[in-house]
Structures are given as C-alpha cells and as structure tokens.
C-alpha cells in the first residue's frame, strides 16, 4: 500500500493547552443563525486514534475534532510509544499516529481513569504485544459503565484476565485466537475493543449482537483501509479474520451526529435558522423523526441540513433512548432542554444508563417543569425559562444547559467548562459566530 501523503505535520495543539476551568456565560434570547460546519465525531475519533496501536506504519486521521478528549488520548498514546504529530490548517485538524515504537510501558493511569474510551487501548495493545495492564476506566459520571463484556470477550479469545486493586492485567502470551462472542447487549465500547483485538488474532472472530452505531462502522472502515478483514460492517454480526500485520492508512473521521443533533435543538429553541454542513442527517436515525415531531423543521441541503422551528411551534414528544438506530442516549439531555419550552408534555425514558438525569435539577433551577420517576422524566413545557447559575455534570448535560440558556430570559452561568472542552470543538467560538451571546469566563 502506498505511503499516506502527509505534508507539514508538526507538533502544535493550542486547543489542548486551554485551561479547562471556569464557566460559560450565556445571555439568552438571541436567535442562532448562520452556517456551521459539523466537526468530526468524538466517539469516532477516539477509537480511530487507538487503532494506530495495531500497526507499525502511520495512520493519518483527518477531520479530528479539537477537543480535550482527543488531546488526553494523544498523551496516553505518546506515553506508550505511539508518535503523534498534528497539522492544523484553517478549520481542519489532522493527526498522524505511528505505532512503530510501541512499548509495553507506562499507561498513564491518571489519564486513563479520566476517560472511559481509553479502555479500548486494551484490545489493541493485547493484539499487538500479547499483554496489557491498565486501570479500570473512568469517564462521565453517568452510571456504572462496567467493562465485563470486554473482559469476557478477551477471555473467549484465549486471554487470561486478572483484576487487582490497581486495575486489570490481560495476557495472551501465545497470541489471541478467533472466537464466537455473543454480547449480552450491543455495547459500543465492547464491540470496538473486541474488533480491534480480533484484527490480529489467529482465525475468525464473530461478534454477535454487535453495536451498529455509525462510529463502529467508521472504525471498521478505517481498519479495513489498514488491511484488516472485516465483514458485516453496519450489521449486528461482525466477522473479523485475523491478519499478520496492519499497514499504513489515511482516513477521514466521520461527522459528529451528536453535535448535529445538539445544534439542531439550539436552532429550534431560539427560533433560529442554522445551516449545518458536512453531516448526513440520516446519521440521526430515530432522532430525525423524533425531532421533526417535536417541531424541528430540517431540510436537506445536499451537504447537510437547514434547521428552523416548524411553523406550528415546538411540541412535547415521547422519547425512549435505545442503541443505534434508536434515539441516541447522547442526545437525551439536549432533547429534554428543547421539551422544556415545547407546547404540552413529553416523556423521556433513559434505558441505557441508570443515572443520566443529572441535568434535571439544573434545568429545574432555570424554571423547567420536570418530574422524574425511575428512568422516566416527564417534561411539561413552560412559557419561559430564566437564567441562573447551574453546573454541567457531563458533556451532554452541559450542552443541554447551554440550549436552555439560549432560550432563557437573562444570564445563565454554566460551571464545569471542562465538559464542553471534552466533547465539543470550540463550542463557545462557533456558536458566538452564529449570533449566540456566549462567552467563557475564568475562575
Ligand atoms: C459509548 C459512547 C457514549 C454513549 C454510549 C451509548 C464512546 C467513546 N462513548 O460509550 O458516548 O453514551 O456508547 O451509546 O463511544 N455495559 C455493560 N458491560 C460492558 C459494557 C457496557 O454492562 O462491558 C453497559 C453499560 O453500563 C451501559 C450500556 O452497556 O449501560 C451501554 O454501554 P456502551 O455501549 O458500552 O457505552 P460506551 O462504549 O461506554
């Protein structure tokens, strides 16, 4: 395979030196209007970067989002010997990751516990080196989020797994072997971790009840470009035939469907007019018709979607979060913010995570009428929200509070700015360019 055409890669990444402290301040009541290019998907970028561990040759990823999670993962990768170089031009961030000098060494435990997705280094390192030791993952405080499916899959592929106070050690000194693995539920992370591991295993691995999220497909397409053999991409049965080594590749990171949905809610709640480019609205799957029913008018533009509020206004809808192609749990909080200002009532049922309603008390402080019973939240729209001091508990909760803040009377101050930095590429700057009165304050 031809070497990727990389020019002018250098070590720059000013976006990760931004101190993630302080708050976001929004003066509500402004319409959002203009054009925004949707960034590369966080949930695609992270596993794609980890795929570089599998090869001795460079992996070049274009359209990476400038987010803290990308920067933290780059630090973790550098710590284990993956070389990382960046090229920033205009709005485009390209990363070049090369695992030639991969060592078994020091996985930064502090960084790993900050980000759950970093647990995917386990599958890739195990495949390449036959052994990996790392702490159990952290991440957003949105539920227990165990990794038992990942570990059971590694065991089925012939690895031994030992847990101790420091974390987990997974070893397959004679290499991994293909296996039939049936996931108890279609976990995104387990599907990705096992797919990464299976690319270099002996024989065929079948992952049954695999996650079908578009980001899983994006990882599979990149691995295929690196020389992996994977069938069934986009379906719930992935068949991976191991190969001896993976090659260099170039890949463009898929657009972020969650950012797309977030900005759609922001446009509709402000009665704005946003054109969102570079993302296929079909990626929204069930969220597309749900948003339409809630009064978000979206018209395809060829390269994206133009979003306004429907002439009938916003209406309450019922939403149940489900694995793809169901309504994404990562859009649940933003949809709830929208429903706070809709006509009538709606119910949101969260089926994926057991404690993902941390935005509810914050929205209530802004005047929202929400009642939570177990995994169900009933939202009755109110004529107005009012700005106040609130706190973002996770990435999507932060986005929901910003959406509410855009429509609220007065000033909303959102603490927990690091959550915006983790998941959204320059949230403040890009929305300010579309007319939002939004700024970042220190301390
Ligand atoms: C990924 C996304 C996250 C999204 C989630 C669900 C990334 C980096 N993150 O997270 O933004 O909210 O998918 O769409 O892609 N589970 C187990 N055992 C396991 C693995 C998962 O019980 O071994 C459970 C989890 O606790 C959770 C559910 O399965 O209740 C879904 O988790 P999973 O699909 O694995 O989510 P993540 O990959 O962590």
Short mmCIF file of N, CA, C and O in Angstrom, two decimals, residues 310-354:
data_model
loop_
_atom_site.label_atom_id
_atom_site.label_comp_id
_atom_site.label_asym_id
_atom_site.label_seq_id
_atom_site.Cartn_x
_atom_site.Cartn_y
_atom_site.Cartn_z
N UNK A 310 -40.43 24.62 13.29
CA UNK A 310 -41.60 24.40 12.44
C UNK A 310 -42.65 25.47 12.71
O UNK A 310 -42.70 26.03 13.81
N UNK A 311 -43.48 25.75 11.70
CA UNK A 311 -44.44 26.86 11.85
C UNK A 311 -45.42 26.59 12.98
O UNK A 311 -45.92 27.52 13.62
N UNK A 312 -45.69 25.33 13.28
CA UNK A 312 -46.61 25.00 14.37
C UNK A 312 -45.97 25.13 15.76
O UNK A 312 -46.62 24.87 16.77
N UNK A 313 -44.69 25.47 15.82
CA UNK A 313 -44.01 25.61 17.11
C UNK A 313 -43.50 24.27 17.65
O UNK A 313 -43.63 23.23 17.00
N UNK A 314 -42.94 24.31 18.85
CA UNK A 314 -42.38 23.10 19.48
C UNK A 314 -43.47 22.36 20.24
O UNK A 314 -44.33 22.98 20.87
N UNK A 315 -43.42 21.04 20.17
CA UNK A 315 -44.46 20.21 20.82
C UNK A 315 -43.79 19.12 21.65
O UNK A 315 -42.73 18.59 21.26
N UNK A 316 -44.44 18.73 22.73
CA UNK A 316 -43.93 17.63 23.56
C UNK A 316 -43.97 16.31 22.79
O UNK A 316 -44.89 16.07 22.01
N UNK A 317 -42.98 15.48 22.97
CA UNK A 317 -42.94 14.15 22.34
C UNK A 317 -42.46 13.14 23.37
O UNK A 317 -41.87 13.50 24.39
N UNK A 318 -42.68 11.86 23.08
CA UNK A 318 -42.16 10.79 23.93
C UNK A 318 -40.93 10.19 23.28
O UNK A 318 -40.93 9.89 22.09
N UNK A 319 -39.89 10.01 24.07
CA UNK A 319 -38.60 9.53 23.55
C UNK A 319 -38.12 8.39 24.43
O UNK A 319 -38.17 8.49 25.66
N UNK A 320 -37.67 7.30 23.81
CA UNK A 320 -37.03 6.22 24.56
C UNK A 320 -35.63 6.05 23.99
O UNK A 320 -35.48 5.82 22.78
N UNK A 321 -34.61 6.18 24.82
CA UNK A 321 -33.25 6.00 24.29
C UNK A 321 -32.99 4.52 24.06
O UNK A 321 -33.44 3.66 24.82
N UNK A 322 -32.30 4.24 22.98
CA UNK A 322 -32.01 2.85 22.56
C UNK A 322 -30.67 2.84 21.84
O UNK A 322 -30.24 3.85 21.31
N UNK A 323 -30.05 1.65 21.76
CA UNK A 323 -28.87 1.56 20.90
C UNK A 323 -29.24 1.92 19.45
O UNK A 323 -30.41 1.83 19.07
N UNK A 324 -28.27 2.31 18.65
CA UNK A 324 -28.50 2.67 17.25
C UNK A 324 -29.19 1.51 16.53
O UNK A 324 -28.82 0.37 16.75
N UNK A 325 -30.19 1.77 15.70
CA UNK A 325 -30.66 3.06 15.20
C UNK A 325 -31.74 3.73 16.05
O UNK A 325 -32.47 4.57 15.57
N UNK A 326 -31.82 3.39 17.32
CA UNK A 326 -32.77 4.05 18.21
C UNK A 326 -32.32 5.47 18.54
O UNK A 326 -31.28 5.93 18.08
N UNK A 327 -33.11 6.14 19.37
CA UNK A 327 -32.80 7.52 19.77
C UNK A 327 -31.56 7.50 20.66
O UNK A 327 -31.52 6.82 21.69
N UNK A 328 -30.53 8.25 20.29
CA UNK A 328 -29.23 8.18 20.99
C UNK A 328 -29.32 8.73 22.40
O UNK A 328 -29.85 9.83 22.61
N UNK A 329 -28.81 7.99 23.36
CA UNK A 329 -28.75 8.49 24.74
C UNK A 329 -27.94 9.78 24.82
O UNK A 329 -28.20 10.63 25.66
N UNK A 330 -26.98 9.94 23.91
CA UNK A 330 -26.15 11.15 23.92
C UNK A 330 -26.91 12.39 23.44
O UNK A 330 -26.36 13.50 23.46
N UNK A 331 -28.16 12.23 22.98
CA UNK A 331 -28.99 13.38 22.62
C UNK A 331 -30.16 13.59 23.59
O UNK A 331 -30.98 14.48 23.40
N UNK A 332 -30.21 12.73 24.60
CA UNK A 332 -31.35 12.75 25.52
C UNK A 332 -31.45 14.08 26.30
O UNK A 332 -32.52 14.70 26.37
N UNK A 333 -30.34 14.53 26.84
CA UNK A 333 -30.36 15.76 27.65
C UNK A 333 -30.74 16.97 26.80
O UNK A 333 -31.52 17.83 27.23
N UNK A 334 -30.18 17.02 25.56
CA UNK A 334 -30.47 18.15 24.69
C UNK A 334 -31.94 18.16 24.29
O UNK A 334 -32.59 19.21 24.23
N UNK A 335 -32.51 16.96 24.02
CA UNK A 335 -33.93 16.87 23.68
C UNK A 335 -34.78 17.33 24.87
O UNK A 335 -35.80 17.99 24.71
N UNK A 336 -34.32 16.99 26.07
CA UNK A 336 -35.08 17.40 27.26
C UNK A 336 -35.10 18.93 27.38
O UNK A 336 -36.15 19.52 27.69
N UNK A 337 -33.96 19.55 27.12
CA UNK A 337 -33.92 21.02 27.18
C UNK A 337 -34.92 21.62 26.20
O UNK A 337 -35.64 22.56 26.51
N UNK A 338 -34.99 21.02 25.00
CA UNK A 338 -35.93 21.51 23.98
C UNK A 338 -37.37 21.37 24.49
O UNK A 338 -38.18 22.30 24.36
N UNK A 339 -37.68 20.21 25.06
CA UNK A 339 -39.06 19.96 25.51
C UNK A 339 -39.47 20.90 26.65
O UNK A 339 -40.65 21.13 26.87
N UNK A 340 -38.48 21.42 27.38
CA UNK A 340 -38.80 22.38 28.45
C UNK A 340 -39.55 23.59 27.92
O UNK A 340 -40.25 24.27 28.65
N UNK A 341 -39.37 23.88 26.61
CA UNK A 341 -40.02 25.07 26.03
C UNK A 341 -41.10 24.67 25.02
O UNK A 341 -41.58 25.52 24.27
N UNK A 342 -41.48 23.38 24.99
CA UNK A 342 -42.47 22.94 23.99
C UNK A 342 -43.88 23.11 24.52
O UNK A 342 -44.10 23.24 25.72
N UNK A 343 -44.83 23.06 23.61
CA UNK A 343 -46.25 23.08 23.96
C UNK A 343 -46.62 21.68 24.45
O UNK A 343 -46.30 20.69 23.78
N UNK A 344 -47.23 21.57 25.61
CA UNK A 344 -47.68 20.26 26.08
C UNK A 344 -46.57 19.48 26.78
O UNK A 344 -45.51 20.03 27.10
N UNK A 345 -46.86 18.20 27.02
CA UNK A 345 -45.95 17.38 27.82
C UNK A 345 -45.24 16.34 26.96
O UNK A 345 -45.73 15.96 25.90
N UNK A 346 -44.10 15.88 27.43
CA UNK A 346 -43.38 14.79 26.79
C UNK A 346 -42.75 13.91 27.85
O UNK A 346 -42.59 14.33 29.00
N UNK A 347 -42.42 12.68 27.47
CA UNK A 347 -41.77 11.77 28.41
C UNK A 347 -40.47 11.27 27.78
O UNK A 347 -40.46 10.86 26.62
N UNK A 348 -39.40 11.33 28.54
CA UNK A 348 -38.13 10.78 28.09
C UNK A 348 -37.77 9.60 28.97
O UNK A 348 -37.72 9.72 30.20
N UNK A 349 -37.58 8.44 28.35
CA UNK A 349 -37.19 7.24 29.09
C UNK A 349 -35.75 6.91 28.74
O UNK A 349 -35.42 6.74 27.56
N UNK A 350 -34.90 6.84 29.75
CA UNK A 350 -33.48 6.54 29.54
C UNK A 350 -33.26 5.06 29.83
O UNK A 350 -33.41 4.64 30.98
N UNK A 351 -32.94 4.29 28.81
CA UNK A 351 -32.79 2.84 29.02
C UNK A 351 -31.33 2.41 29.08
O UNK A 351 -31.04 1.28 29.48
N UNK A 352 -30.40 3.26 28.66
CA UNK A 352 -29.00 2.79 28.57
C UNK A 352 -28.20 3.00 29.84
O UNK A 352 -27.42 2.13 30.23
N UNK A 353 -28.39 4.14 30.46
CA UNK A 353 -27.61 4.45 31.66
C UNK A 353 -28.54 4.74 32.82
O UNK A 353 -29.57 5.39 32.65
N UNK A 354 -28.15 4.28 34.00
CA UNK A 354 -29.09 4.35 35.13
C UNK A 354 -29.08 5.69 35.84
O UNK A 354 -29.97 5.99 36.61
#
